[in-house]
Tab-separated table of C-alpha atoms in Angstrom:
chain	number	residue	atom	x	y	z
A	1	MET	CA	-85.830	-21.186	-41.012
A	2	THR	CA	-85.209	-25.172	-42.088
A	3	THR	CA	-81.926	-26.758	-41.169
A	4	LYS	CA	-80.862	-30.100	-43.379
A	5	ILE	CA	-79.047	-32.317	-41.939
A	6	ARG	CA	-76.570	-34.996	-43.309
A	7	GLN	CA	-73.742	-37.095	-42.811
A	8	GLN	CA	-70.768	-37.740	-44.620
A	9	ASN	CA	-67.594	-39.654	-43.797
A	10	GLY	CA	-68.989	-39.533	-40.195
A	11	ILE	CA	-69.068	-35.827	-40.262
A	12	VAL	CA	-72.604	-34.175	-39.438
A	13	ILE	CA	-73.270	-31.716	-42.097
A	14	LEU	CA	-75.510	-28.512	-40.997
A	15	GLU	CA	-77.127	-26.896	-43.793
A	16	PRO	CA	-79.608	-24.232	-42.227
A	17	ASN	CA	-81.708	-22.034	-44.365
A	18	GLY	CA	-82.678	-17.935	-43.952
A	19	LYS	CA	-81.974	-16.100	-40.798
A	20	ILE	CA	-80.781	-17.090	-37.661
A	21	MET	CA	-82.642	-14.666	-35.582
A	22	GLY	CA	-85.728	-14.977	-32.931
A	23	PRO	CA	-87.944	-18.031	-33.372
A	24	SER	CA	-85.425	-19.552	-35.899
A	25	VAL	CA	-82.643	-19.341	-32.884
A	26	SER	CA	-84.258	-22.561	-31.424
A	27	GLU	CA	-85.246	-24.399	-34.201
A	28	LEU	CA	-81.094	-24.378	-34.956
A	29	ARG	CA	-80.610	-25.313	-30.962
A	30	GLU	CA	-83.027	-27.983	-31.852
A	31	ALA	CA	-81.350	-29.224	-35.035
A	32	ILE	CA	-77.413	-29.316	-33.367
A	33	SER	CA	-78.444	-30.493	-29.958
A	34	PRO	CA	-79.121	-34.201	-30.949
A	35	GLN	CA	-76.001	-34.088	-33.520
A	36	ILE	CA	-73.764	-33.299	-30.043
A	37	GLU	CA	-75.600	-35.534	-27.671
A	38	THR	CA	-75.740	-39.038	-29.790
A	39	HIS	CA	-72.184	-38.497	-30.621
A	40	GLU	CA	-68.886	-39.609	-28.427
A	41	THR	CA	-66.760	-37.088	-30.383
A	42	PRO	CA	-68.640	-34.720	-32.563
A	43	ARG	CA	-67.499	-33.537	-35.539
A	44	ILE	CA	-69.957	-31.246	-37.093
A	45	LEU	CA	-69.846	-28.693	-40.231
A	46	ILE	CA	-71.921	-26.230	-40.571
A	47	ASN	CA	-72.717	-24.945	-43.996
A	48	PHE	CA	-73.572	-20.781	-44.162
A	49	GLU	CA	-74.399	-20.734	-47.821
A	50	HIS	CA	-77.941	-20.173	-47.260
A	51	VAL	CA	-77.820	-18.095	-44.109
A	52	ASN	CA	-78.265	-14.167	-44.727
A	53	ARG	CA	-78.459	-13.054	-41.026
A	54	VAL	CA	-77.327	-13.855	-37.564
A	55	ASP	CA	-78.289	-11.638	-34.459
A	56	SER	CA	-76.517	-12.468	-31.028
A	57	SER	CA	-78.831	-15.042	-29.975
A	58	GLY	CA	-77.847	-17.105	-33.179
A	59	LEU	CA	-73.966	-16.685	-32.688
A	60	GLY	CA	-74.930	-17.506	-28.452
A	61	VAL	CA	-76.473	-20.753	-30.056
A	62	LEU	CA	-73.069	-21.375	-31.898
A	63	MET	CA	-70.873	-20.970	-29.056
A	64	GLY	CA	-73.338	-23.353	-26.678
A	65	ALA	CA	-72.956	-25.795	-29.483
A	66	ARG	CA	-69.029	-25.402	-29.835
A	67	ALA	CA	-68.538	-25.189	-26.040
A	68	ALA	CA	-70.267	-28.362	-26.189
A	69	VAL	CA	-68.609	-30.130	-28.874
A	70	ALA	CA	-65.361	-29.039	-26.839
A	71	ARG	CA	-66.455	-31.147	-23.836
A	72	LYS	CA	-66.330	-34.215	-25.745
A	73	LYS	CA	-63.166	-33.510	-27.702
A	74	GLY	CA	-65.388	-33.027	-31.122
A	75	ARG	CA	-64.491	-30.385	-33.684
A	76	VAL	CA	-66.837	-27.848	-35.336
A	77	ALA	CA	-66.216	-26.337	-38.332
A	78	VAL	CA	-67.869	-23.895	-40.871
A	79	ILE	CA	-68.315	-22.924	-44.579
A	80	ASN	CA	-69.629	-20.442	-46.931
A	81	VAL	CA	-69.732	-18.066	-43.972
A	82	SER	CA	-70.998	-14.747	-46.022
A	83	LYS	CA	-69.182	-11.210	-45.203
A	84	GLN	CA	-71.740	-9.771	-42.812
A	85	ILE	CA	-71.580	-13.085	-40.656
A	86	LYS	CA	-67.998	-12.825	-40.671
A	87	ASN	CA	-67.898	-9.522	-39.796
A	88	LEU	CA	-70.226	-10.368	-36.663
A	89	VAL	CA	-68.014	-13.230	-35.796
A	90	VAL	CA	-64.880	-11.282	-35.945
A	91	LEU	CA	-66.290	-8.502	-34.023
A	92	SER	CA	-67.316	-10.337	-31.096
A	93	ARG	CA	-64.018	-11.763	-31.361
A	94	LEU	CA	-65.044	-15.318	-31.693
A	95	VAL	CA	-63.346	-16.346	-35.115
A	96	SER	CA	-60.591	-18.182	-33.336
A	97	LEU	CA	-63.256	-20.523	-32.202
A	98	PHE	CA	-64.550	-22.316	-34.985
A	99	GLU	CA	-62.225	-23.596	-38.141
A	100	HIS	CA	-62.831	-22.353	-41.652
A	101	PHE	CA	-62.345	-24.123	-44.601
A	102	ASP	CA	-62.970	-22.740	-48.162
A	103	SER	CA	-64.966	-26.108	-49.571
A	104	GLU	CA	-67.179	-28.577	-47.868
A	105	ALA	CA	-64.755	-31.384	-49.775
A	106	ASP	CA	-61.885	-29.724	-47.915
A	107	ALA	CA	-63.598	-29.621	-44.524
A	108	VAL	CA	-65.181	-32.905	-44.413
A	109	SER	CA	-61.434	-34.467	-45.117
A	110	ALA	CA	-59.556	-32.283	-42.220
A	111	LEU	CA	-62.689	-33.417	-39.888
A	112	SER	CA	-62.347	-36.750	-41.180
A	113	ALA	CA	-58.586	-37.163	-40.149
């Protein structure tokens, strides 16, 4: 798995590619952590467009990132969540913890405000 990182209007946009399972979970953690640590009030958007699977350890990384961002009064949002990933998040009762947007433009606009 690889994660492309870019910024737009002060929003860090992470674009993981592949499966967030097994060894790739630590790769995602290594991509997210510096983004949280280096920003006073992190605003992070995760684009799941190219992610086809997430396991429980992947959810754990996302939850850890969300908790770290919340402690710094930041925000985490997601876009392009596949039906399989959405079902996993709903079943694990984590759906309300992440802001969901229909497009990157909508998310960047909301997180920039």
